[in-house]
mmCIF file of C-alpha atoms in Angstrom:
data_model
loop_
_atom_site.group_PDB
_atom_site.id
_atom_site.type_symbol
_atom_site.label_atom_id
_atom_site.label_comp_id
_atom_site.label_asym_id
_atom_site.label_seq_id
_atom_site.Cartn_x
_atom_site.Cartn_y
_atom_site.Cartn_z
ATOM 1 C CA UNK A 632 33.397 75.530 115.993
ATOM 2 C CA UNK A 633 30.220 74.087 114.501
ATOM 3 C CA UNK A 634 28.041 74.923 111.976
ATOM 4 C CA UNK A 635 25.113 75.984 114.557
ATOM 5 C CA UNK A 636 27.881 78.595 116.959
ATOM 6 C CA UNK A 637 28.747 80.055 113.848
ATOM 7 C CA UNK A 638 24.894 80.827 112.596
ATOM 8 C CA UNK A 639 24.195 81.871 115.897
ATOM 9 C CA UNK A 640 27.425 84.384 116.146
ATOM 10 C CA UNK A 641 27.074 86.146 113.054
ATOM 11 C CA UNK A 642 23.483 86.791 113.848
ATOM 12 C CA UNK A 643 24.181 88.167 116.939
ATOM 13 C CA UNK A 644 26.656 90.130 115.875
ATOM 14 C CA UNK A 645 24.333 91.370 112.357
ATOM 15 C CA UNK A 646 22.130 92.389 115.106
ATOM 16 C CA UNK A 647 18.713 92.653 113.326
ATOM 17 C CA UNK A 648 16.753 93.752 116.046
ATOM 18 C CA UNK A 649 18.849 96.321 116.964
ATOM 19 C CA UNK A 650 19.133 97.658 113.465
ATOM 20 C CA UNK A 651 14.968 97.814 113.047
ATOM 21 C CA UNK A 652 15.075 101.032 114.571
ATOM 22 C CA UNK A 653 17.635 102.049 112.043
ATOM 23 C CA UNK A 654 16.356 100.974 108.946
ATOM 24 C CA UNK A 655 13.123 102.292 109.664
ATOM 25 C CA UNK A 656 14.738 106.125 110.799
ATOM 26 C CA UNK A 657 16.127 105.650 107.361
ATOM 27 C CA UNK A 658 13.815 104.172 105.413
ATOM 28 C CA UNK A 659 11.330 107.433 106.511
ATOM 29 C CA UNK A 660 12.310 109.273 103.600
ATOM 30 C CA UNK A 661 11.420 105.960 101.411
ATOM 31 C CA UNK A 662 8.175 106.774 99.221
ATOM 32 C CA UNK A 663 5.978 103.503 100.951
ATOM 33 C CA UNK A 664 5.332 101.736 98.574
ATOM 34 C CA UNK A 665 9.493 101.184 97.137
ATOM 35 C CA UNK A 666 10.132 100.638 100.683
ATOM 36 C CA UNK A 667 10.090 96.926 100.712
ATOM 37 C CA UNK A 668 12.013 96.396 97.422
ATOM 38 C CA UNK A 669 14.532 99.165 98.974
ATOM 39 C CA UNK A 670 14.618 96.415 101.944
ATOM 40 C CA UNK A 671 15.110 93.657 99.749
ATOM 41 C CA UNK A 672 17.788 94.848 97.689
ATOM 42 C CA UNK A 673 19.823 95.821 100.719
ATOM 43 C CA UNK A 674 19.705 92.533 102.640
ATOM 44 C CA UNK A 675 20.784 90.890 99.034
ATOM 45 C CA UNK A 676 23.644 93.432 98.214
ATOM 46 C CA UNK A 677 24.817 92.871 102.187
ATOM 47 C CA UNK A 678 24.819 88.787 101.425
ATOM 48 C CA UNK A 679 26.773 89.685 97.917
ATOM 49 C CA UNK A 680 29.507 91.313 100.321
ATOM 50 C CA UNK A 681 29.185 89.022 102.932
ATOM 51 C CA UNK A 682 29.569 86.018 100.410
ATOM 52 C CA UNK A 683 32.592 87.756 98.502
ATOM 53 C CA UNK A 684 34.253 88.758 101.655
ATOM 54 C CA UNK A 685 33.943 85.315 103.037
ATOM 55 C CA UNK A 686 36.336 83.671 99.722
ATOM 56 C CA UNK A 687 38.648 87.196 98.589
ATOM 57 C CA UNK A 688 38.437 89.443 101.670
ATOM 58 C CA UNK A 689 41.685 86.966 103.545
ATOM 59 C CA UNK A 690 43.826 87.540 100.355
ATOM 60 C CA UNK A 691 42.533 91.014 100.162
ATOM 61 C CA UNK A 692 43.629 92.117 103.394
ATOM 62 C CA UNK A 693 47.331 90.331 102.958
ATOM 63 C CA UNK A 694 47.466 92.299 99.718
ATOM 64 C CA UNK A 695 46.443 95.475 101.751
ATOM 65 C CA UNK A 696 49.004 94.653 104.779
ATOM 66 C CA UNK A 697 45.773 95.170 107.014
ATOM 67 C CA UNK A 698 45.973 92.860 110.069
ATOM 68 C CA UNK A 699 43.576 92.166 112.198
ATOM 69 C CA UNK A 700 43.794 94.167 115.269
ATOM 70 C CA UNK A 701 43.256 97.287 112.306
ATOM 71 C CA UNK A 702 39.915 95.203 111.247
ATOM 72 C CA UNK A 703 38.846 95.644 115.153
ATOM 73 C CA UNK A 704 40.337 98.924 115.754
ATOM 74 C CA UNK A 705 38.571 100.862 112.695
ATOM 75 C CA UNK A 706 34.838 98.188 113.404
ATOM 76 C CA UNK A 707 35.135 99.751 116.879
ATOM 77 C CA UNK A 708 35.474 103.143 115.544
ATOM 78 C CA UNK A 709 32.370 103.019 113.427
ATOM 79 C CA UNK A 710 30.245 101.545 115.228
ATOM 80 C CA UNK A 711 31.144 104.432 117.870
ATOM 81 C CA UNK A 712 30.171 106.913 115.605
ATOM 82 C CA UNK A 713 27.099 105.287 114.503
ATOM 83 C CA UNK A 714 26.112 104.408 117.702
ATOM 84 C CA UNK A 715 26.524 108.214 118.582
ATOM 85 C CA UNK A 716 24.305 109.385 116.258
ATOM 86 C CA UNK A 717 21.539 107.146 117.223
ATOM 87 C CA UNK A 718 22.067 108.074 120.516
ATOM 88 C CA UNK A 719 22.079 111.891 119.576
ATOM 89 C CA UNK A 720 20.755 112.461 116.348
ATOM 90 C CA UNK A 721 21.298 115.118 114.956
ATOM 91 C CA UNK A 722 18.502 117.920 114.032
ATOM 92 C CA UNK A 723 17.178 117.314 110.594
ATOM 93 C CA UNK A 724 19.826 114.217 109.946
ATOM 94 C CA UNK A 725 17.596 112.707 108.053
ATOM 95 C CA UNK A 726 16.003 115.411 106.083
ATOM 96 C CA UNK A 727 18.805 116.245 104.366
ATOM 97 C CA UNK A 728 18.994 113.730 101.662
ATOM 98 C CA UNK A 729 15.187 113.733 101.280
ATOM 99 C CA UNK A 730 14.316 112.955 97.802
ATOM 100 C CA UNK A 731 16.845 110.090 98.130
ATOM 101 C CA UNK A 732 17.022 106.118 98.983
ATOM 102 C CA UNK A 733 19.544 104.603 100.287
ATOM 103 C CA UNK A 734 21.873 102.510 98.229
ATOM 104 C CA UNK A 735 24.674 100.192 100.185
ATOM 105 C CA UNK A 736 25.189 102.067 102.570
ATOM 106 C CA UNK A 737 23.774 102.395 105.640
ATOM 107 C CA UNK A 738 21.829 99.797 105.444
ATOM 108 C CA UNK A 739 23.721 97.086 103.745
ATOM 109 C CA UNK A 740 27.079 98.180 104.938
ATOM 110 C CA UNK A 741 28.072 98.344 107.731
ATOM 111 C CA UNK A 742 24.749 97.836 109.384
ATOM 112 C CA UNK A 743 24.429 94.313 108.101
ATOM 113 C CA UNK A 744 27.864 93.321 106.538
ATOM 114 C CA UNK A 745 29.708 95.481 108.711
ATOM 115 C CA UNK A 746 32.990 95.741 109.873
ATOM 116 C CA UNK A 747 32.359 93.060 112.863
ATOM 117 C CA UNK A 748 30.757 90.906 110.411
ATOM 118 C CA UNK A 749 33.492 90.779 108.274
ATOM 119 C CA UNK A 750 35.954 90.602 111.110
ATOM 120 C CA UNK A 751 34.001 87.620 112.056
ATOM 121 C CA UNK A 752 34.262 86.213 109.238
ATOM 122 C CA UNK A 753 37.789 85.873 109.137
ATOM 123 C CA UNK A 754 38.156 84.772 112.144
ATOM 124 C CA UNK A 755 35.364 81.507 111.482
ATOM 125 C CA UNK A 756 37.239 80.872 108.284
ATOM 126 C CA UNK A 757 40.318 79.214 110.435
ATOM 127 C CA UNK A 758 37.992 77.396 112.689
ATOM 128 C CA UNK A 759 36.153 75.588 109.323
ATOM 129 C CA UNK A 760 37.363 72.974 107.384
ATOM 130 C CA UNK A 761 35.403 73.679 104.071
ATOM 131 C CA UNK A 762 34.545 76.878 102.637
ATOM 132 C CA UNK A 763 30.486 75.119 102.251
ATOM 133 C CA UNK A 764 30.163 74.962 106.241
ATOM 134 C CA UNK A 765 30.841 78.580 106.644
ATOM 135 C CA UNK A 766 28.947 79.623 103.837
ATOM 136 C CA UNK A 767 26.043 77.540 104.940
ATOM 137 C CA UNK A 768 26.333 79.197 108.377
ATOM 138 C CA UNK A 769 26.251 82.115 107.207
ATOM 139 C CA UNK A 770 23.725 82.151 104.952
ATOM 140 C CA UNK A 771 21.362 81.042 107.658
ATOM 141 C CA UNK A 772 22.664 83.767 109.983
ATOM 142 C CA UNK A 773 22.140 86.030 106.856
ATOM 143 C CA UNK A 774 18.549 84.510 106.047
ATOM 144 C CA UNK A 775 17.514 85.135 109.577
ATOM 145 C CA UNK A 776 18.935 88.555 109.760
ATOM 146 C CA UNK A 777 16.956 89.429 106.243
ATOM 147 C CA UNK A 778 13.550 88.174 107.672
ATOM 148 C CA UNK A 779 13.873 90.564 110.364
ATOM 149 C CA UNK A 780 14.622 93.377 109.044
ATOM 150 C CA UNK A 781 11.914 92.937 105.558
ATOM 151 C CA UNK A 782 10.121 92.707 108.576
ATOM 152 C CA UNK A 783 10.669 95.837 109.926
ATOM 153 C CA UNK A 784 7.101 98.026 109.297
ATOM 154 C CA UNK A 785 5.335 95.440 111.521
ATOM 155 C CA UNK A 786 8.368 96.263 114.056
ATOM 156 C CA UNK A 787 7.040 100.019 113.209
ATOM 157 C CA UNK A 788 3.069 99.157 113.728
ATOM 158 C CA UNK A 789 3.753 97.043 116.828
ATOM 159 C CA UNK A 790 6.368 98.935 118.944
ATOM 160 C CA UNK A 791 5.317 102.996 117.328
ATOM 161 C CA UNK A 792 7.419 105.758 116.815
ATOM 162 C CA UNK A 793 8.195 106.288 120.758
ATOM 163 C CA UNK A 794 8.726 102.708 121.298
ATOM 164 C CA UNK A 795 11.385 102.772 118.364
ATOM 165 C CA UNK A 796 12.808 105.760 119.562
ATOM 166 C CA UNK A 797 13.477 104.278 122.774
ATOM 167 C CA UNK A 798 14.105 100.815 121.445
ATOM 168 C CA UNK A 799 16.972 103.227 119.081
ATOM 169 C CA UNK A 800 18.663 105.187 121.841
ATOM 170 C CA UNK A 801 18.614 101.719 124.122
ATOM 171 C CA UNK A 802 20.414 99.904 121.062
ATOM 172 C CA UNK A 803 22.859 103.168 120.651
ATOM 173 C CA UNK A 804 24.259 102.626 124.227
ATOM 174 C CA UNK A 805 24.871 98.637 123.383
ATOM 175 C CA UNK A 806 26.535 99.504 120.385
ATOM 176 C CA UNK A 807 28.760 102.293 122.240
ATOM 177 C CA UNK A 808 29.937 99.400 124.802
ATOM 178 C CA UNK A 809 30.278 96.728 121.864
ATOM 179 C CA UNK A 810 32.205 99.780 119.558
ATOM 180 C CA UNK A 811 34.877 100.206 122.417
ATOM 181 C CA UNK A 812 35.366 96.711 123.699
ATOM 182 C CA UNK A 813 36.506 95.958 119.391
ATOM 183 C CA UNK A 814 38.736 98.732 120.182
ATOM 184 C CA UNK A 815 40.133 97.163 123.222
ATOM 185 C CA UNK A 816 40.537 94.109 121.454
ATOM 186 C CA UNK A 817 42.420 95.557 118.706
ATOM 187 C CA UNK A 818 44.621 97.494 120.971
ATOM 188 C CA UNK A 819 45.259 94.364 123.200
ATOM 189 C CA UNK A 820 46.181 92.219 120.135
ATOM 190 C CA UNK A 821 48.512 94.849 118.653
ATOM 191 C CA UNK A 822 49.833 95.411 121.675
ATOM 192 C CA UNK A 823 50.418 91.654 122.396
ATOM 193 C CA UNK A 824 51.854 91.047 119.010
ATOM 194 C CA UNK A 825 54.394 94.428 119.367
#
């Protein structure tokens, strides 16, 4: 695989657009003025995790025992749950932790470095010859995914609170059919290697 493949994989699979709708449910309870620094921090702590992942997270995982039909089994779960909740939210989700920002997570994991991402990841690192290609590709992936999302209140001021609504529930129903085909792939592979 080539540099350019792998850029454009990861960014599909970071999924910026699709997260807009996200951030910005979650950013809501953001005073606006921190909201862009909040923005900025994430994308940089997600490309800290990303970055580390990329050189420990193969010797990591063989430490654990984790293989990686678990990696897509437990992504697919996730994402099924988060896609469920942006499909239904629930009343007053958000409300809840109202005098609060977020901090990792959800925005920097697993929305950005998530558990497909890292899966990803592993699976690039066989395909490269040199740890610089992949971490060139994906720091472009990463760099495109960031301008995106800091992006994100023009997202707000163009599409409006129904068209992000709609844009979220629409994104919800990918992520549910992405979230189970991960599972099928991890249940194919372990059942394969059984």
């Amino acid at each position: 695989m080539d540099i350019l493949s792998a850029v454009i994989t990861l960014w599909l699979i970071m999924d910026p657009l699709g997260n807009v709708p996200v951030f910005l449910a979650v950013l809501k309870r953001v005073p606006p003025e921190r909201r862009r620094k909040v923005l900025v921090r994430e994308v940089l702590i997600a490309y800290v995790v990303l970055i580390f992942f990329m050189l420990v997270g193969e010797h990591a995982l063989d430490l654990l025992q984790i293989k990686q039909e678990t990696i897509s089994i437990a992504g697919g779960i996730v994402l099924f749950l988060i896609a469920l909740r942006m499909i239904f939210p629930a009343p007053g989700g958000h409300e809840e932790a109202a005098d609060s920002e977020p901090l990792v997570v959800p925005l920097a994991i697993p929305l950005i470095a998530g558990p497909s991402t890292l899966a990803t990841l592993l699976l690039l690192r066989a395909s490269f010859q040199s740890t610089f290609q992949l971490w060139l590709a994906t720091t472009i992936a990463w760099a495109a995914t960031a301008v995106i999302l800091v992006a994100a209140p023009f997202f707000y001021r163009a599409l409006g609170e129904r068209g992000l609504i709609a844009m979220e529930r629409l994104m919800g129903m990918v992520l549910v059919m992405i979230s189970v085909q991960m599972f099928l792939n991890g249940v194919a592979r372990f059942l394969h290697s059984a």
